[in-house]
Short mmCIF file of C-alpha atoms in Angstrom, two decimals:
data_model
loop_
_atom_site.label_atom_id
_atom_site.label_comp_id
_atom_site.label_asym_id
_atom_site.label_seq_id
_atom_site.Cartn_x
_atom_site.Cartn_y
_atom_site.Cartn_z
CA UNK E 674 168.20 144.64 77.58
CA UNK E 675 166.03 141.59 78.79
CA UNK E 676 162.65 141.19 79.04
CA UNK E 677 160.61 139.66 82.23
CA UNK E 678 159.56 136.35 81.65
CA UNK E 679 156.22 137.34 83.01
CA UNK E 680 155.54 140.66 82.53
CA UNK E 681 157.28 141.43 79.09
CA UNK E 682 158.73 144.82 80.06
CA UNK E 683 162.43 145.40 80.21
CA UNK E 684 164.06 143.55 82.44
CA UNK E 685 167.35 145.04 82.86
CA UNK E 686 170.81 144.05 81.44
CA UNK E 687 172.01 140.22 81.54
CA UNK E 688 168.21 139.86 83.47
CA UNK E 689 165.38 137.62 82.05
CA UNK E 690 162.89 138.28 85.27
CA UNK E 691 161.83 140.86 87.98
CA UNK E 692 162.08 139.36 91.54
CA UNK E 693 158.86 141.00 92.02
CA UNK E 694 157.23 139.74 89.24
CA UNK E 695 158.48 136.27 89.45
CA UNK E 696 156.98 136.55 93.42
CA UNK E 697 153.74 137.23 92.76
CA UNK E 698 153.78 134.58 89.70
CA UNK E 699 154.44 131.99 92.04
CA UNK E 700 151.94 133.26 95.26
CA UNK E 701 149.18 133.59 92.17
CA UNK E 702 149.85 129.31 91.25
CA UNK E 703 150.06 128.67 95.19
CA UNK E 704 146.34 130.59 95.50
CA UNK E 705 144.80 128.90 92.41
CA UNK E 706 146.02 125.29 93.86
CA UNK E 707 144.92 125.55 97.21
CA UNK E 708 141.12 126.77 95.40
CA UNK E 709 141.55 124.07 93.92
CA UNK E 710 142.45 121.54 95.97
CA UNK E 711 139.62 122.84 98.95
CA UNK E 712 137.42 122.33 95.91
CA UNK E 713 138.26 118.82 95.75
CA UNK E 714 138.01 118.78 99.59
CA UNK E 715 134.65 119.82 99.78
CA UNK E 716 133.35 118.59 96.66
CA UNK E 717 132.62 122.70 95.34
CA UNK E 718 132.31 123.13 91.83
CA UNK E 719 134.99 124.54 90.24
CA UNK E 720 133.42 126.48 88.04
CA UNK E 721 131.89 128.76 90.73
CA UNK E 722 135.80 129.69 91.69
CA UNK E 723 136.33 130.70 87.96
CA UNK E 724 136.29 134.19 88.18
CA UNK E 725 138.52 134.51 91.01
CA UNK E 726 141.18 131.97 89.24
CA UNK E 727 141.11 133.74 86.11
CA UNK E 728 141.49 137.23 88.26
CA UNK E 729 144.85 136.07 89.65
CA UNK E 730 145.92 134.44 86.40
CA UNK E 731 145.77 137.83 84.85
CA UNK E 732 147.30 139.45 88.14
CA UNK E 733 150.09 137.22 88.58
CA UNK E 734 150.70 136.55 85.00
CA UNK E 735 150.43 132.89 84.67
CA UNK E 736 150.82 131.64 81.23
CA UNK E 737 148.94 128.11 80.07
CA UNK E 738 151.60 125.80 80.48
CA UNK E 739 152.45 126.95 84.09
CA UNK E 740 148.38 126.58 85.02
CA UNK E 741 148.26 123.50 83.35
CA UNK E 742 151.11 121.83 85.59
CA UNK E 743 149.94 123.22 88.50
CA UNK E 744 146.78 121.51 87.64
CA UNK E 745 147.98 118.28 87.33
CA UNK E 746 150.00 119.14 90.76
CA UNK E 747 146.78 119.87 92.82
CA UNK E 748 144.77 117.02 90.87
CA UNK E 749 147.67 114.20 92.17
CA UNK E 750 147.67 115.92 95.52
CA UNK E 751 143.72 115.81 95.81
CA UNK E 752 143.52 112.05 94.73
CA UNK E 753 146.59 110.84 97.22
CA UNK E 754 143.95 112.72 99.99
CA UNK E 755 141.14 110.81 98.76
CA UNK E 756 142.87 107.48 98.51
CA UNK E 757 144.42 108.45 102.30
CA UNK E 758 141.17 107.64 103.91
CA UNK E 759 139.79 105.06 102.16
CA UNK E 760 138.83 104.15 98.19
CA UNK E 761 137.47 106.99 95.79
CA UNK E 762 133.86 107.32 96.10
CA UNK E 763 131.04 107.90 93.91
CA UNK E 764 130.91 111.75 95.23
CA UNK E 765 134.39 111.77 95.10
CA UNK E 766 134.11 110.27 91.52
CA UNK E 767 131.89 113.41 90.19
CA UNK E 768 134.41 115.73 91.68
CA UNK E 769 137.13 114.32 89.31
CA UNK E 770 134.93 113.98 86.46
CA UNK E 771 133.83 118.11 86.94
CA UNK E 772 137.58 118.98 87.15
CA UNK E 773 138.78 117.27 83.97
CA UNK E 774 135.54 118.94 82.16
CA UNK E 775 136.96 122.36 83.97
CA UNK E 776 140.86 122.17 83.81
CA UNK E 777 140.42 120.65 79.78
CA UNK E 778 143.15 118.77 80.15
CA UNK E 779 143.62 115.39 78.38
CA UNK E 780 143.21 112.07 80.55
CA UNK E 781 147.11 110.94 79.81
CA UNK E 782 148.35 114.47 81.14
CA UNK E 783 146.09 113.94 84.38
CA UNK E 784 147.61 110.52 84.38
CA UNK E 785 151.44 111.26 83.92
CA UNK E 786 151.24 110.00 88.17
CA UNK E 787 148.79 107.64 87.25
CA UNK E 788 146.18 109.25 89.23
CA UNK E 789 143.70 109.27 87.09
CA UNK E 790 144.58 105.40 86.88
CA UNK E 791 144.06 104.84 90.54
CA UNK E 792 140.41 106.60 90.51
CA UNK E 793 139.44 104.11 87.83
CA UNK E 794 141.44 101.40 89.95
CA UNK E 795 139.58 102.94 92.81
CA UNK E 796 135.86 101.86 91.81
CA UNK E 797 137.09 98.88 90.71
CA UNK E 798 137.69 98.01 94.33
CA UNK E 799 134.67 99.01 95.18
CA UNK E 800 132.99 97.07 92.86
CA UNK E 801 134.99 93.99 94.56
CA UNK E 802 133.76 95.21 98.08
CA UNK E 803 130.65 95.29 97.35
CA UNK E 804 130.48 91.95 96.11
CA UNK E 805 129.92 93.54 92.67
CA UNK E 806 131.68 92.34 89.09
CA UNK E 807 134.28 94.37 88.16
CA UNK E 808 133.51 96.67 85.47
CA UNK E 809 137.41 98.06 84.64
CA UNK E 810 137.28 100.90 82.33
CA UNK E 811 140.26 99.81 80.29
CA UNK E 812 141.67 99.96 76.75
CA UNK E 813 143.28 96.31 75.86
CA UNK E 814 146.20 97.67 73.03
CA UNK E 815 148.08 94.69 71.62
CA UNK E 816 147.77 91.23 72.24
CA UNK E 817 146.21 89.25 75.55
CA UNK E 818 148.18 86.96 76.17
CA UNK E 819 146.02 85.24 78.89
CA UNK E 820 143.25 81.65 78.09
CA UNK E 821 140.78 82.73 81.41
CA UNK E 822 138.31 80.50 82.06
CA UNK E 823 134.44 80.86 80.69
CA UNK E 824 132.93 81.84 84.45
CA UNK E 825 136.32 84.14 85.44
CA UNK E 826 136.41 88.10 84.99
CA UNK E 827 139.01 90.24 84.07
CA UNK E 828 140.08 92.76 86.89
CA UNK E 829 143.09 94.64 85.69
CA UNK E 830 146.03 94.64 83.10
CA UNK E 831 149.12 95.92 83.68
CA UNK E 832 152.09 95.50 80.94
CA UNK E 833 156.03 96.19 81.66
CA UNK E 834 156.01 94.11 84.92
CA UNK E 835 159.53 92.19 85.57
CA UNK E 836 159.24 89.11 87.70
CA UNK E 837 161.86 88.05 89.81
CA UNK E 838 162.23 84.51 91.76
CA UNK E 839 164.20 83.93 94.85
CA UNK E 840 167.25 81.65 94.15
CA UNK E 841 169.79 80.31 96.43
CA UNK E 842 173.40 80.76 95.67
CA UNK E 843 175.97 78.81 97.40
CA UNK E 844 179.56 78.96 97.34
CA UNK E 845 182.68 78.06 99.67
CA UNK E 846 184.52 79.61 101.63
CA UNK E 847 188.16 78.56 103.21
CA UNK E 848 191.43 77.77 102.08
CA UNK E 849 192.90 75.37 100.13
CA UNK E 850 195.95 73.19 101.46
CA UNK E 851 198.35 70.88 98.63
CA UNK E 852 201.74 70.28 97.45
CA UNK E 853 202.31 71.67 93.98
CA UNK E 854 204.16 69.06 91.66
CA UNK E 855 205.74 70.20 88.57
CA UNK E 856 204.60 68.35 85.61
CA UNK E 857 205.98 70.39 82.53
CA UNK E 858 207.23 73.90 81.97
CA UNK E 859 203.71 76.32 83.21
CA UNK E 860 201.54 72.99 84.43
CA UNK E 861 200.91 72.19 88.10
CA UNK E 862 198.97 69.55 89.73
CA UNK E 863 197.77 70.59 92.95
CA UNK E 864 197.53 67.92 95.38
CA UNK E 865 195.17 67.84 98.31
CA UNK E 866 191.88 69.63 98.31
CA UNK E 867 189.66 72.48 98.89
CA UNK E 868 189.00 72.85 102.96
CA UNK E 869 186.22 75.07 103.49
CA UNK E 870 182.68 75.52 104.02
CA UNK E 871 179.35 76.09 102.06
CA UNK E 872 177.71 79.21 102.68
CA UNK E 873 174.00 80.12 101.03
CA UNK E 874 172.71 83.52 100.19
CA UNK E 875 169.67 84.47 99.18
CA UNK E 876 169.10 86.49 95.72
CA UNK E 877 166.03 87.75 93.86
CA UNK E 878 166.79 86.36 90.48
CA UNK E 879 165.37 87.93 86.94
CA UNK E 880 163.28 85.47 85.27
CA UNK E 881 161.72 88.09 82.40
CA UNK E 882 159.62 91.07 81.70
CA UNK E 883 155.76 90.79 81.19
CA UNK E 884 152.09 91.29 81.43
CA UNK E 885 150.13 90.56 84.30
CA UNK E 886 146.78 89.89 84.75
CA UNK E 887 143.78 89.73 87.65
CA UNK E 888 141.08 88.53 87.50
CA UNK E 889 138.09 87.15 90.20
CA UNK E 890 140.18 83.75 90.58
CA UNK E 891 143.92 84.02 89.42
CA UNK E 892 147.18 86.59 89.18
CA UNK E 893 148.80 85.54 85.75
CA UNK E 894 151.76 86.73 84.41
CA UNK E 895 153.30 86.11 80.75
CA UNK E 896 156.74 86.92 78.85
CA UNK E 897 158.79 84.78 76.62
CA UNK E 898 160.89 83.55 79.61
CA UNK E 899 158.17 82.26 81.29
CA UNK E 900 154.61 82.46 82.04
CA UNK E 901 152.45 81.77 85.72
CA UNK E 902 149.32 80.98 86.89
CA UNK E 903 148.63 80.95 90.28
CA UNK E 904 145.16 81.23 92.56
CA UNK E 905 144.40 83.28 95.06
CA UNK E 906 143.78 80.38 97.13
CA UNK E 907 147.04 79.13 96.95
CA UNK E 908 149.01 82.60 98.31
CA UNK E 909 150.23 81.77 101.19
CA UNK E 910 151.93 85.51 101.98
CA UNK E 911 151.34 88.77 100.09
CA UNK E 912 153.85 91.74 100.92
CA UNK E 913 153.57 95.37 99.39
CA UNK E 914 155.90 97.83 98.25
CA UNK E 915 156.83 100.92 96.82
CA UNK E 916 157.74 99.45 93.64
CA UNK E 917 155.86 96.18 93.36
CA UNK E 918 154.74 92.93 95.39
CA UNK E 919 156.25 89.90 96.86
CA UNK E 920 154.46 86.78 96.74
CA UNK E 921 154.51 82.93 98.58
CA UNK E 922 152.78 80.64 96.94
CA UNK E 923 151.49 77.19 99.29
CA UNK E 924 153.61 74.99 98.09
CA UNK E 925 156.92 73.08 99.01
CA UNK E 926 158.95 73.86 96.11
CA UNK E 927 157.64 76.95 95.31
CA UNK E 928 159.77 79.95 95.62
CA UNK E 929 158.79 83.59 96.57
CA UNK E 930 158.38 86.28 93.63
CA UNK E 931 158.70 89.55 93.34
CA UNK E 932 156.71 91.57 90.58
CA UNK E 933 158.06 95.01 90.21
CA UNK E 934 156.31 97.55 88.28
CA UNK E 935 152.51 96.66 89.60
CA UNK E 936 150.42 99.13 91.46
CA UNK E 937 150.99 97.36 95.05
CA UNK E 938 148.21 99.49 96.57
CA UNK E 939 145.55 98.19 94.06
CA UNK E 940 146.90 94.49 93.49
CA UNK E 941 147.38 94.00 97.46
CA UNK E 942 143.94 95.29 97.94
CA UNK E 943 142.71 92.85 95.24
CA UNK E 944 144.29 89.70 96.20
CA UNK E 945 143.62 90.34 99.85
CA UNK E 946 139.76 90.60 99.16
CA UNK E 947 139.39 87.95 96.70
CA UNK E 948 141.25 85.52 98.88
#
């Protein structure tokens, strides 16, 4: 005979849960998250809600691992609300500090989303707003790969960014008109030509894989393949997306790029105010 997976008492045959059991489990995490998350609305303490989270812990029989996800659930949902109307601020800030004291839970498991990231990312903007030097509270692991100049300040490092580079492709289209002539046994020489047309399409070509930097005064970005440095004064266009940004630089020759695997929300937001 089974046991319940929450309650520990038999189960029945071939059974690992009671319906009822497994219903109230998952209306006890529902309760505790929305304390939560109207704690992060209204900037409560969380500690004042302990009793009555611990209460339906025991009641609904909520083991660590199932409250600890359900943390990090509630804390990426209350951070996408902060960042909804506006950048993280300093109340805001304390509210996020006071949960990871009260949850316990290690910085990298908060930022499996990167939402812990984007609080830090957060008052860096504001920092940038308010005309401020950015203080970014980062950990440079591994080499920096980036000269900056003696009066520029570093903004942000990301690493694992690909860069891509619009090419043109052409090739023709049409038919090709000739008289075959024999010249030996499996040789032909085709006379005539090729009658057609060109026709260009547009690609996003992969130039390499890479670290990017901002700073006060350039985006740079460095691999093996290649490396750039280019000045906020000289982006002509900046376009965000869910997986990266687009850039034109001024320039006749120069091609738009594409650098997937950046924050778009925070680099957009950086570019746009330091240009």
């Amino acid at each position: 005979m089974g046991k319940c997976l929450y309650c520990g008492q038999g189960a029945g045959f071939f059974r690992n849960k009671h319906n009822e059991c497994e219903a109230k489990h998952l209306k006890g995490l529902s309760s505790i998250k929305q304390i939560i998350i109207d704690c992060f609305t209204h900037k409560e303490d969380f500690y004042l809600k302990d009793s009555e989270i611990r209460k339906i812990i025991h009641d609904s029989h909520i083991n660590k691992t199932s409250l600890d996800n359900m943390f990090c659930s509630a804390f990426d949902e209350a951070i996408d609300g902060y960042l909804n109307d506006g950048i993280v601020d300093s109340a805001e800030e304390k509210t996020v500090a006071r949960f990871i004291q009260y949850s316990g839970l290690s910085q990298s498991f908060l930022n499996a989303n990167k939402s812990l990231e984007k609080v830090l990312q957060s008052k860096v903007l504001r920092d940038i707003l308010s005309g401020n030097i950015p203080t970014p509270q980062i950990t440079i692991a591994g080499d920096f790969p980036f000269l900056l100049n003696k009066s520029e300040h570093l903004v942000w490092l990301f690493r694992n960014i690909t860069l891509y580079q619009q090419k043109i492709q052409r090739e023709y289209v049409g038919r090709s008109r000739g008289v075959s002539v024999r010249v030996m046994k499996g040789v032909y020489y085709r006379t005539g030509g090729f009658k057609g047309h060109p026709v260009e399409t547009t690609v996003m070509q992969k130039i390499g894989s890479g670290s990017v930097c901002l700073t006060d005064k350039h985006i740079y970005f460095a691999s093996p393949e290649k490396s750039l440095k280019i000045p906020y004064s000289k982006i002509l266009s900046i376009e965000s997306y869910s997986n990266g940004i687009g850039l034109q630089k001024d320039g006749a020759n120069d091609k738009p790029i594409f650098l997937e695997g950046i924050n778009s929300w925070f680099a957009y937001n950086v570019v746009a105010n330091y240009k």
